[in-house]
Coordinates of C-alpha atoms in Angstrom, one line a residue:
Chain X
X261 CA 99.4 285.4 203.0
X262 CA 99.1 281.7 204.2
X263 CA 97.2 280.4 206.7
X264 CA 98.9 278.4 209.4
X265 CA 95.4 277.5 211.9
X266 CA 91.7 277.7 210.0
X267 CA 89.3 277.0 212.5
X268 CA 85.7 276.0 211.1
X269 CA 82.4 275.7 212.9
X270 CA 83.9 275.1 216.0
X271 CA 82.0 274.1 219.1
X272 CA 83.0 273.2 222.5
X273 CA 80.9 271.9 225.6
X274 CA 81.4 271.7 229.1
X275 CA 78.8 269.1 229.9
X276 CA 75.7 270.7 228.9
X277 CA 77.6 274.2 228.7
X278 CA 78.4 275.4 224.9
X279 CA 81.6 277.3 225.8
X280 CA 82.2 278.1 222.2
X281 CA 79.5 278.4 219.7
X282 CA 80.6 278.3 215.7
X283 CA 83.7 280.1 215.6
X284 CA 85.1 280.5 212.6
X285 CA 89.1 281.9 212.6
X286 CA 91.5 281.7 209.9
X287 CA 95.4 282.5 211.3
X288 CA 97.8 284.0 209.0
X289 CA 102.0 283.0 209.8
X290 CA 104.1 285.1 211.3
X291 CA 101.9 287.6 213.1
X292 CA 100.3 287.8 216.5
X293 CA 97.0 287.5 217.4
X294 CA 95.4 288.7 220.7
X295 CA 92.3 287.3 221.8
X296 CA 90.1 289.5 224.5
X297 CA 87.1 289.6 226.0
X298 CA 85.5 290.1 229.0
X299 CA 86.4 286.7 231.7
X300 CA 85.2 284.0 231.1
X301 CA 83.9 284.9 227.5
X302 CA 85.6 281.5 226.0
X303 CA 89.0 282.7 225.0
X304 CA 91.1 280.6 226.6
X305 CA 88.9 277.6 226.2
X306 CA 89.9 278.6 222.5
X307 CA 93.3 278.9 222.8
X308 CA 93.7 275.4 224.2
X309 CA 91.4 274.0 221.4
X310 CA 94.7 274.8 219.2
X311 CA 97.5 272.2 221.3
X312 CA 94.4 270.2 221.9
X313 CA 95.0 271.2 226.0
X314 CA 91.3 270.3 226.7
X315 CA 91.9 266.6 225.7
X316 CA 92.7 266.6 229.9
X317 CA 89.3 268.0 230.9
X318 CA 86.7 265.2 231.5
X319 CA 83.2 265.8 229.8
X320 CA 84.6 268.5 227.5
X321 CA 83.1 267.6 223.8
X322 CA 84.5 270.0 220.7
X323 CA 82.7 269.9 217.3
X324 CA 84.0 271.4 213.9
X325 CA 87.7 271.1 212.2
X326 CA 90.7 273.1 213.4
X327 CA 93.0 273.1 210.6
X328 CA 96.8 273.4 211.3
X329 CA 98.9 274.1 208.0
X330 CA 95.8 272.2 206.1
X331 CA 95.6 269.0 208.4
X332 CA 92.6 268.7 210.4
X333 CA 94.0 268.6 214.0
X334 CA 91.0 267.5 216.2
X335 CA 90.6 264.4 215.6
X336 CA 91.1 261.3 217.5
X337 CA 93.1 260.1 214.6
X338 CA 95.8 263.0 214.8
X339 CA 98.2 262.5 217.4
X340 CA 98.3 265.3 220.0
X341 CA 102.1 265.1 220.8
X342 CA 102.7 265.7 217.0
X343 CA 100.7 268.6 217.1
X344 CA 102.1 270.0 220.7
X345 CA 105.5 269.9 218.9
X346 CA 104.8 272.1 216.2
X347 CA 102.2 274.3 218.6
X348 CA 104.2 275.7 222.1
X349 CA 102.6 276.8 224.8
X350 CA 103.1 279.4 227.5
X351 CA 100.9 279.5 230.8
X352 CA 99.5 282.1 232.8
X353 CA 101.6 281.6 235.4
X354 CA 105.6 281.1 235.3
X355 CA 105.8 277.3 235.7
X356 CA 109.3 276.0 235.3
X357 CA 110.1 272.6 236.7
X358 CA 111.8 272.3 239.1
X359 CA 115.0 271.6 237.8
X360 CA 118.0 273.5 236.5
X361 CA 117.7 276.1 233.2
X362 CA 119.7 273.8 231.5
X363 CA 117.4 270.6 232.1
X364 CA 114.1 273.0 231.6
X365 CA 115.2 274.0 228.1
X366 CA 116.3 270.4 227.3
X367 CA 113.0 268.9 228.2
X368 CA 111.3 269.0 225.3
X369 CA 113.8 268.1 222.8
X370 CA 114.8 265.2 225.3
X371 CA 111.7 264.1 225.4
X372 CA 111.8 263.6 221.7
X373 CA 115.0 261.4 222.3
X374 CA 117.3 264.0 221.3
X375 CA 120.4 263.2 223.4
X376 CA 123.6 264.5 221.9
X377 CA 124.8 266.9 224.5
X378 CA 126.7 269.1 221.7
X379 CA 123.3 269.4 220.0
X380 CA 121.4 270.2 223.3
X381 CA 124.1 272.8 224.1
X382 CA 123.2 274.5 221.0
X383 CA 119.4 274.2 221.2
X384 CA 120.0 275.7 225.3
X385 CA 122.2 278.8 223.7
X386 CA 120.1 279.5 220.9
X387 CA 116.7 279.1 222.4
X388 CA 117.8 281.3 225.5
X389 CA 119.4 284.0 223.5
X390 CA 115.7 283.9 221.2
X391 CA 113.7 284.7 224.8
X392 CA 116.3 287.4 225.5
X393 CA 117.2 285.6 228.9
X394 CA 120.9 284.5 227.7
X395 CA 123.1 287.4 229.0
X396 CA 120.5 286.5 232.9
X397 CA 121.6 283.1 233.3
X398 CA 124.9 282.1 230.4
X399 CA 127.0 281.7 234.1
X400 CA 124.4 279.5 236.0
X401 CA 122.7 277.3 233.4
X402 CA 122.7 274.6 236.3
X403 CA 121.8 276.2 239.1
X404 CA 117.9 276.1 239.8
X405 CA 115.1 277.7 237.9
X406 CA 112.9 278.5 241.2
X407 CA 115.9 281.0 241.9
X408 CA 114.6 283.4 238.6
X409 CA 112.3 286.3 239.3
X410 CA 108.9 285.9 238.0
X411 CA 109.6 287.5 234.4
X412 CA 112.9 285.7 234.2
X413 CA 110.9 282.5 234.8
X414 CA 108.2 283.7 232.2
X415 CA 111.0 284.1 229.5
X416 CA 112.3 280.4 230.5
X417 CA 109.5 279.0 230.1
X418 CA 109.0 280.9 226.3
X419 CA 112.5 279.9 225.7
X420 CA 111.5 276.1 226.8
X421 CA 108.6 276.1 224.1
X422 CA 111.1 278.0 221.7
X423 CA 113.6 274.9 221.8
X424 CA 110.9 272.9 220.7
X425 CA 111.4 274.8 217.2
X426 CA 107.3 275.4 217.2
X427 CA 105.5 277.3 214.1
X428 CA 103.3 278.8 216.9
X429 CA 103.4 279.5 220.2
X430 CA 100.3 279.8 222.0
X431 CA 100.4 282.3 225.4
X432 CA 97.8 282.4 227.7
X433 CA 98.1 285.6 229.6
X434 CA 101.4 285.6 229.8
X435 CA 102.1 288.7 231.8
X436 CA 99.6 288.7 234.2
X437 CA 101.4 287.5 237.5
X438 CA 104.3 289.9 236.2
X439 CA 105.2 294.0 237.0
X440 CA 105.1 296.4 234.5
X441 CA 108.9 296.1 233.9
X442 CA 108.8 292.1 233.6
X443 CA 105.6 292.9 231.4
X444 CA 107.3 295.4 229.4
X445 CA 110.4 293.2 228.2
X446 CA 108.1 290.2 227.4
X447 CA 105.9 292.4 225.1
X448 CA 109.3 293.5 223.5
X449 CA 110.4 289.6 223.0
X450 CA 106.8 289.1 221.5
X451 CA 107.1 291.6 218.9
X452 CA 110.5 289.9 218.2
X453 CA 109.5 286.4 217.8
X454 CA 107.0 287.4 215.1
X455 CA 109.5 287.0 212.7
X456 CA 109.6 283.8 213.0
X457 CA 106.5 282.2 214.5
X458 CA 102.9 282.7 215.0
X459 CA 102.1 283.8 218.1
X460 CA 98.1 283.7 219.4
X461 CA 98.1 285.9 222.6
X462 CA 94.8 285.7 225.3
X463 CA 95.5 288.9 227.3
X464 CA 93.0 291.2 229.7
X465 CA 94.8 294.2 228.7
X466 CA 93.5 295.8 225.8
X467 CA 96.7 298.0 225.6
X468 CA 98.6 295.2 225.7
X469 CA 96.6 293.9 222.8
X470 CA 97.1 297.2 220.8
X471 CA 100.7 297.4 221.6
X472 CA 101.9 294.1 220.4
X473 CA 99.4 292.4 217.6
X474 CA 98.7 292.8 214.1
X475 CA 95.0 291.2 214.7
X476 CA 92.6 290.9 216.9
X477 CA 88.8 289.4 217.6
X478 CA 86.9 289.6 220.5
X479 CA 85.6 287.1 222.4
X480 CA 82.2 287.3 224.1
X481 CA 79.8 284.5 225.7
X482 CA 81.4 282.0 223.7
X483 CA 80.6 283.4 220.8
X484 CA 83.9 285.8 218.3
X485 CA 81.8 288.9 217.8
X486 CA 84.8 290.6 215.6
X487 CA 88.2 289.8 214.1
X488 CA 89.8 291.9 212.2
X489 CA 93.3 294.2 212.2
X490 CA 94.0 294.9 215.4
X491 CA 94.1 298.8 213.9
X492 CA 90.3 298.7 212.7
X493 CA 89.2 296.6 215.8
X494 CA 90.7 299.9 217.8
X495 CA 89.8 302.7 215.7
X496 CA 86.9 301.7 214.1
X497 CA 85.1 298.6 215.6
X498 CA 82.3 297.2 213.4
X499 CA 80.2 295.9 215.9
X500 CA 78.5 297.9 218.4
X501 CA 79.5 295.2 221.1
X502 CA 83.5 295.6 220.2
X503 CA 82.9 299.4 221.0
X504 CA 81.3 299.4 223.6
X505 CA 83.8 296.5 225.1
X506 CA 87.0 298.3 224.1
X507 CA 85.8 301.6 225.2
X508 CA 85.3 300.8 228.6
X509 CA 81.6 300.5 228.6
X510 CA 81.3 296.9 229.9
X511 CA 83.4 293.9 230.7
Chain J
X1467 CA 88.7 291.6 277.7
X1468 CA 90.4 290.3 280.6
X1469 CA 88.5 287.1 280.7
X1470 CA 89.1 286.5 277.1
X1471 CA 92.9 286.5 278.1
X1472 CA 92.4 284.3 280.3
X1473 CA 90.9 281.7 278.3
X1474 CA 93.6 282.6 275.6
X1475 CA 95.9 281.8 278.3
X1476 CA 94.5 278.6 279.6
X1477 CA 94.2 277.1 276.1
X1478 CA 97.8 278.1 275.2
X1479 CA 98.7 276.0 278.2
X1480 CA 97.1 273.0 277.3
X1481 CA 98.5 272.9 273.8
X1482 CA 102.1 273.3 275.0
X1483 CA 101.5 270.8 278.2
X1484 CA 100.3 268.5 275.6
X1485 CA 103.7 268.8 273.2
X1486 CA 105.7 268.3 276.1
X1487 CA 103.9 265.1 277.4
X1488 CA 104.7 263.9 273.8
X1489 CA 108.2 264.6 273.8
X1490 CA 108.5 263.7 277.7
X1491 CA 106.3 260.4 276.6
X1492 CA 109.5 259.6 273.8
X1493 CA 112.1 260.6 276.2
X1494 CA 111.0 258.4 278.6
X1495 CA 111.0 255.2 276.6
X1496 CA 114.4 256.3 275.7
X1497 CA 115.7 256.7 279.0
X1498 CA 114.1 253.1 280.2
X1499 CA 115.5 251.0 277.1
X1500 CA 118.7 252.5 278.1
X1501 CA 118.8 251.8 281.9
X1502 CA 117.1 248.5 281.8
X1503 CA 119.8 247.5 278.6
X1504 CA 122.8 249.1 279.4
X1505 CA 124.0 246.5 282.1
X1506 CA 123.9 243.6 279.7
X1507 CA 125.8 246.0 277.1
X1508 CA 128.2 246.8 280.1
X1509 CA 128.7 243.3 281.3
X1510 CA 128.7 241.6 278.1
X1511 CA 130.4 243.8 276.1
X1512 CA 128.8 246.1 273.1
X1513 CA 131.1 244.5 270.5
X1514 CA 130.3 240.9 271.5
X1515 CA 126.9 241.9 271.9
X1516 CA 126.8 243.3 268.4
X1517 CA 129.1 241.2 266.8
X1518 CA 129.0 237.5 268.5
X1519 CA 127.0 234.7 266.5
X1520 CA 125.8 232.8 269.3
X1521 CA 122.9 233.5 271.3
X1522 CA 123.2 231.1 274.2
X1523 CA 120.8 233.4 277.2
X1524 CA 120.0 229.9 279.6
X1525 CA 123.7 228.5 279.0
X1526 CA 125.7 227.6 282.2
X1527 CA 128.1 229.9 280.7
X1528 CA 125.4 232.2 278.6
X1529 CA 126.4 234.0 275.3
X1530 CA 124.3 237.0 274.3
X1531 CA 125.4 237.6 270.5
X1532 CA 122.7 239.2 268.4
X1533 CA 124.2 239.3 265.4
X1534 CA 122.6 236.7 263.4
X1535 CA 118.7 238.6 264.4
X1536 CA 120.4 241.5 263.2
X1537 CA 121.2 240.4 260.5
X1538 CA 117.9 238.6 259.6
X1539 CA 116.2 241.8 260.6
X1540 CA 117.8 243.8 258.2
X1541 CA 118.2 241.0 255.2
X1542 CA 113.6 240.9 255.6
X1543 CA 113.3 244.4 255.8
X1544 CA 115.6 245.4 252.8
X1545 CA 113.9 242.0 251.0
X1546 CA 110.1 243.0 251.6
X1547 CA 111.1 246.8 250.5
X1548 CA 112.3 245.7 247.4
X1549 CA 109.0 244.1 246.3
X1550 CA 107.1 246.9 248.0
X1551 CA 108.9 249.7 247.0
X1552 CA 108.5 249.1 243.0
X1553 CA 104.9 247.6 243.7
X1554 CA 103.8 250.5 245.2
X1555 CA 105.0 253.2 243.4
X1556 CA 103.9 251.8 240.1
X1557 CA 100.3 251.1 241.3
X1558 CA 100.7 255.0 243.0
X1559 CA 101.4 255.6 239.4
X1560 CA 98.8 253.7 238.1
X1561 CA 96.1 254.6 240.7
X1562 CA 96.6 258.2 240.2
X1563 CA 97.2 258.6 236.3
X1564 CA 95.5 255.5 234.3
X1565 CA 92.4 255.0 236.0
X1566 CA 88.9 256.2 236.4
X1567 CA 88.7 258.2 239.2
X1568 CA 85.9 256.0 240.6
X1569 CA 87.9 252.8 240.4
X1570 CA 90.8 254.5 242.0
X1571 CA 88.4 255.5 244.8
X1572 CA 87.2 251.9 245.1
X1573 CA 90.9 250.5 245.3
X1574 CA 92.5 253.2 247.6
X1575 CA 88.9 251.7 249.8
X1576 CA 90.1 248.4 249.7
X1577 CA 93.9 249.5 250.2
X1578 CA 93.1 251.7 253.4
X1579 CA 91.2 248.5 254.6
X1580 CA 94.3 246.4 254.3
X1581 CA 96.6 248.9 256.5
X1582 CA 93.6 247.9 259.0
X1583 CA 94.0 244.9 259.0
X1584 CA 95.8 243.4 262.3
X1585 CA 99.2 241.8 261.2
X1586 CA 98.4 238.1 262.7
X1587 CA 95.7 238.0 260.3
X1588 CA 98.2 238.9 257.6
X1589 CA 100.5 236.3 259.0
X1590 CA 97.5 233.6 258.7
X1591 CA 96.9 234.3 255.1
X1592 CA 100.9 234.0 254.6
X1593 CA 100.8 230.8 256.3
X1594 CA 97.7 229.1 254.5
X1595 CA 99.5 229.9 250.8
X1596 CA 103.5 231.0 250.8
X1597 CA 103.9 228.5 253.5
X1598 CA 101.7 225.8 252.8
X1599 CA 102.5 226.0 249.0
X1600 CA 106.4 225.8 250.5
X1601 CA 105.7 222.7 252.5
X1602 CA 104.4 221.0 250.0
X1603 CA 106.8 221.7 247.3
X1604 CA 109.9 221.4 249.0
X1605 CA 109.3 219.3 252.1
X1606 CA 109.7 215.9 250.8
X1607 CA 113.0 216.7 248.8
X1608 CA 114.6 218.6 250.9
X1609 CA 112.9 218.6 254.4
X1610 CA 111.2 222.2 254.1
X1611 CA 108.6 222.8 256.7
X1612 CA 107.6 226.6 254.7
X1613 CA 107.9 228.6 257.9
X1614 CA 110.8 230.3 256.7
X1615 CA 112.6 233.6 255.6
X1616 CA 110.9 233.9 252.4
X1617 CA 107.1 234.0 254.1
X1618 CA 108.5 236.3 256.4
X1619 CA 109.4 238.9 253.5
X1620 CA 106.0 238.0 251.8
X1621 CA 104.5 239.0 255.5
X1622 CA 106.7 242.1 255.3
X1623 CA 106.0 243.2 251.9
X1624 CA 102.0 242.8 252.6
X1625 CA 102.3 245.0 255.7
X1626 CA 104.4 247.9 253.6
X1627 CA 102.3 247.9 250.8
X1628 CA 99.1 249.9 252.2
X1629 CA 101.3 252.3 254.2
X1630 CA 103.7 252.8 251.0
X1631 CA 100.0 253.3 248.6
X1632 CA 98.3 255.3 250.5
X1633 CA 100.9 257.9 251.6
X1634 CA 102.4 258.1 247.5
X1635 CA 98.8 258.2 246.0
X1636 CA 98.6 261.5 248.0
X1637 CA 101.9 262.5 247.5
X1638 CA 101.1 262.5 243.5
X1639 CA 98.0 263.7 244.0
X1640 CA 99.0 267.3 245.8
X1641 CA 101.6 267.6 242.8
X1642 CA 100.6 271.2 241.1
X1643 CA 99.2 270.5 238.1
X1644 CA 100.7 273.4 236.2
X1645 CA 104.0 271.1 236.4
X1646 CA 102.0 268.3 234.4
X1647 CA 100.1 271.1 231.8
X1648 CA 103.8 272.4 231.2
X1649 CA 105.2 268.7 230.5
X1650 CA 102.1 268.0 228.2
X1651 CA 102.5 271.5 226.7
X1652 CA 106.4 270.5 225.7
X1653 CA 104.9 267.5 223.5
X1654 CA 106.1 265.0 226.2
X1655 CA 103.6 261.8 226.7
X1656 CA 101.8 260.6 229.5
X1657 CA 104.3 258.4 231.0
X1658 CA 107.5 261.1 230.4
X1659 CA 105.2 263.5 232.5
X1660 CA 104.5 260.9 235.1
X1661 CA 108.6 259.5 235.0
X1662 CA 110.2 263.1 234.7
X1663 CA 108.1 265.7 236.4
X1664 CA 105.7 264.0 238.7
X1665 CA 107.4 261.5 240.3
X1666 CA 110.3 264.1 241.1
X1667 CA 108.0 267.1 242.4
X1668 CA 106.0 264.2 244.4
X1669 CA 110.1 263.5 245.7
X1670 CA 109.5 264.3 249.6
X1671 CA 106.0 262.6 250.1
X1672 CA 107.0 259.4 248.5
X1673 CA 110.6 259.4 250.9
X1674 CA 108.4 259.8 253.7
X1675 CA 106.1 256.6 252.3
X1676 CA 109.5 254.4 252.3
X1677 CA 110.3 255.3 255.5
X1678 CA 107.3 254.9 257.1
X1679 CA 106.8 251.5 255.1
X1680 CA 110.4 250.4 256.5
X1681 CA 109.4 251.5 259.8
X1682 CA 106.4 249.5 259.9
X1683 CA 108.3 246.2 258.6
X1684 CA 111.4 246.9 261.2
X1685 CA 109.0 247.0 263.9
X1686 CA 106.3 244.0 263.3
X1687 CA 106.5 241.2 265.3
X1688 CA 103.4 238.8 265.5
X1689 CA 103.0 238.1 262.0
X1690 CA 107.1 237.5 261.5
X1691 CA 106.7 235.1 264.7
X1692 CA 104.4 233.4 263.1
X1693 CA 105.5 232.2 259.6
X1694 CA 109.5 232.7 260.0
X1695 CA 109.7 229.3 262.1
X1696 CA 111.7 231.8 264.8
X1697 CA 114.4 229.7 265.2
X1698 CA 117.7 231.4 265.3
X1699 CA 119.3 230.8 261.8
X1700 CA 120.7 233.2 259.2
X1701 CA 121.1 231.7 255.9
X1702 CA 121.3 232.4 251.9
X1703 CA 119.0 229.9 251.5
X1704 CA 115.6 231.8 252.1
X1705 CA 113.8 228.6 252.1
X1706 CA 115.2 228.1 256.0
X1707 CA 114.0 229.3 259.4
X1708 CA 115.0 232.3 260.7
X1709 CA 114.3 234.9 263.8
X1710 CA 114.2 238.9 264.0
X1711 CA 115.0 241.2 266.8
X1712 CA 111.7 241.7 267.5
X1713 CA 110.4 238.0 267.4
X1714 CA 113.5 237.4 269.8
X1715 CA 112.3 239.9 272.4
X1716 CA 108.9 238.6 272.4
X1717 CA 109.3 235.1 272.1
X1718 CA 111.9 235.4 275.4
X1719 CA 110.5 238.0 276.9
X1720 CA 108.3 235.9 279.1
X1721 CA 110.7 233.8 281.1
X1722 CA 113.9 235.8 280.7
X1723 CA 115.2 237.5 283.9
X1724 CA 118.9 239.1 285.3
X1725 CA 121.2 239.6 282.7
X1726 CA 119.1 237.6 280.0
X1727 CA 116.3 240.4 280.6
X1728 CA 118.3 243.5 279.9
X1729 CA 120.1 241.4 276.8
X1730 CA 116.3 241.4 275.2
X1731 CA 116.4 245.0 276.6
X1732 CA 119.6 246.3 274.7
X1733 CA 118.4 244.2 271.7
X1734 CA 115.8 247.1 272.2
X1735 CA 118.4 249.4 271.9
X1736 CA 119.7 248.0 268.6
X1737 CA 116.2 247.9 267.2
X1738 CA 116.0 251.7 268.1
X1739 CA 119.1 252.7 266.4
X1740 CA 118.6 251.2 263.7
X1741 CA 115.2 253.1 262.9
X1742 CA 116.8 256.5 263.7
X1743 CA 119.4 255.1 261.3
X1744 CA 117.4 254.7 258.4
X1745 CA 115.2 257.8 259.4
X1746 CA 118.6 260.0 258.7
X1747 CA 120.0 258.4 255.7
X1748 CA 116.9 258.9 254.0
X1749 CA 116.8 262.6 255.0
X1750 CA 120.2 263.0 254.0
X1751 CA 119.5 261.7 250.7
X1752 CA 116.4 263.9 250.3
X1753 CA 118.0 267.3 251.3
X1754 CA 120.8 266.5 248.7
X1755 CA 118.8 265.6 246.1
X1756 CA 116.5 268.3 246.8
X1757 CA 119.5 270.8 247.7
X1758 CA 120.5 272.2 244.4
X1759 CA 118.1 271.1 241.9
X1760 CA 114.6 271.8 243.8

């Protein structure tokens, strides 16, 4: 299978704090990845190495090549909004803009100077009816997105990142401000997606992690201890630090 | 637990005798303006008052028109907002997005200093360069003196710009940042995040900047006095004198009496309204545009 993301001796500092130390990833298409690990264990700080999201953060330094589809992406050479086109990204918490569905699904292709409204109509149908939010909101595309419930909001904001036509889509605890109902339909749309993108996951859960992804590697002290099928990882850790994380013992 | 009642009592008091010497405080000015005004209104006629051009207060057979201050009240206002308005977002912008945070703090130092500043002092500065620089540029060809309409929206603009900064830059500043992450996230650039996301979540704080900008030129008076030449002119040609409401009340002020007096006072009036004017439109405009879409 081909690699869409090779990571390769990557390093990240916080000022003097190594964050991430050496990691070394490769990311095949089309499947999901979780990424766990105990809070503040570096996993999101990885995640936002891939859309280059810590380009915002003052005094953060990152070391090593991130390979996307064979082009090394972290470099000042490579242009971030080319890369943050093909890589989506979802956030912790539900954060449409305040504007109407219709104009939050537009942005992104908008921003790219798409303007013809047949074309946008399309992208608004399509994307929606891809983050199974369609049948919600097909009779009040222009009324406010701040009206959603949380989960509805959640799935606006994957089908915003969708119209975008990413390879990956990168989620950063995506369920956590939702209910077990919200969280249950947005694990369904993940397993969905995978058919067509690559979708790298940070989650607390490690149910949800088992659930939904075909890998997984664990994150500890900014260091990946493991990263293997998401099957072995579960059932027959290798490291004596994935055991005892995934069986409860710490973390 | 009786005397801790007490003392919750006595300090609930205080806070709502102190609201309602506020309001009382507002009420009252109201109710003077209007009882010291309304005779010259009654006598003179609101629609004359409002409408006449001539302003004739010591005339054997005195004329009390205040159209042509009106008018040159609103024309500097809506003159000095246009330069402030656009100067001041865009350094808001600027301050807040595409600096150093250290030269922003040194800036918004020097910017907080300059809404400090007393407005006769602005009106000196305005008089040394606009003014001078209008003198000797178009006095000998056609008989310029530089105290004129234009200096007074230069005044204007000076006095708005601080107020207009100042209350933006924090408007832009409490913006939630998971709005700009998102935009960022979508591939847009720096200046589509700043144009389509934060300027419209910073909506309300920077409404509230205009208005208090436009309040602040409506209302100056000193600094107006000083460079507009105050004599009672309205023109298209900016280059010539001219004199606001407010200059009118307190250049007059002094040595009016009777019916003159309460003519300044109803010019009070006017002044009033039109600040409660501009106060409403601009919350009408924000609740609509914030109605649906927000």
């Amino acid at each position: 299978m081909d690699n869409i993301f090779d990571i390769k001796n990557l390093n990240l500092w916080y000022g003097s704090k190594h964050a991430l130390q050496g990691i070394n990833l490769r990311i095949n298409k089309q499947s999901v990845v979780a990424l766990i690990g105990p809070s503040g264990c570096g996993k999101s700080t990885f995640l936002r190495c891939l859309n280059r999201m810590n380009d915002l953060i003052v005094n953060c330094h990152i070391e090593g090549s991130i390979l996307f589809n064979k082009v090394n992406v972290n470099s000042e050479r490579y242009d971030e909004i080319n890369l943050r086109k093909k890589v989506g990204m979802v956030f912790q918490r539900p954060n449409p803009f305040p504007m109407s569905i219709y104009e939050n699904v537009i942005y992104g292709p908008k921003c790219q100077g798409i303007t013809n409204k047949k074309r946008l109509d399309e992208l608004v149908e399509s994307s929606l009816k891809k983050a199974a939010l369609w049948e919600d909101v097909k009779d009040r595309l222009n009324s406010s997105a701040l009206g959603l419930s949380g989960g509805q909001q959640q799935r606006l904001c994957i089908a915003r990142a969708i119209a975008m036509e990413p390879d990956v889509i990168l989620m950063d605890e995506p369920t956590s401000a939702l209910d077990p109902i919200a969280t249950a339909k947005i694990e369904k749309l993940i397993i969905e997606l995978k058919a067509n993108y690559t979708i790298i996951i940070v989650t607390h859960s490690m149910q949800q992690a088992a659930r939904i992804s075909d890998y997984t590697a664990f994150f500890l002290m900014g260091e990946l201890i493991e990263y293997d099928k998401t099957d072995i990882i579960f059932a027959n850790p290798k490291n004596k630090k994935t055991e005892d994380y995934i069986t409860g013992r710490f973390g | 637990m009786k005397k801790y009642l007490n003392k919750q009592l006595f300090f609930e008091t205080l806070y709502k005798l102190s609201i309602i010497f506020a309001s009382l405080l507002l009420l009252l000015i109201i109710i003077f303006i209007f009882f010291e005004g309304v005779p010259a209104l009654k006598e003179y006629g609101v629609f004359k008052m409002l409408f006449n051009m001539s302003w004739q207060p010591t005339a054997h057979e005195p004329s009390f028109g205040l159209s042509k201050m009106i008018l040159a009240t609103i024309i500097s206002t809506l003159l000095s907002l246009l330069i402030a308005i656009p100067i001041g977002l865009l350094s808001s912008v600027c301050l807040v997005r595409l600096v150093s945070r250290k030269i922003k703090n040194i800036i918004m130092f020097i910017v907080e200093i300059l809404a400090g500043i007393p407005s006769v002092i602005v009106g000196f500065f305005v008089l040394k360069t606009i003014v001078a620089f209008l003198y000797q540029h178009f006095y000998m060809n056609i008989g310029v003196s530089g105290n004129s309409m234009l200096a007074a929206v230069f005044v204007l603009a000076l006095m708005a710009l601080p107020t207009i900064i100042t209350i933006t830059v924090k408007a832009l500043e409490a913006v939630n940042p998971m709005y700009t992450e998102a935009s960022l996230g979508l591939g847009a650039n720096k200046i589509q995040t700043i144009y389509k996301v934060e300027l419209k979540a910073a909506k309300s704080g920077i409404m509230a900047a205009i208005v208090l900008g436009a309040g602040r030129v409506i209302g100056e008076t000193m600094a107006v006095m000083l460079v507009s030449g105050n004599a009672i002119n309205i023109s298209s040609n900016l280059l010539l004198p001219t004199r606001t409401l407010t200059a009118n009340i307190a250049t007059e002020m002094s040595y009016a009496s009777g019916l003159h007096q309460s003519a300044l006072y109803a010019s009070g009036i006017v002044l009033f309204i039109m600040i409660m004017l501009i106060n409403i439109t601009l919350l009408i405009i924000l609740n609509k545009g914030g109605g649906d879409n927000a």
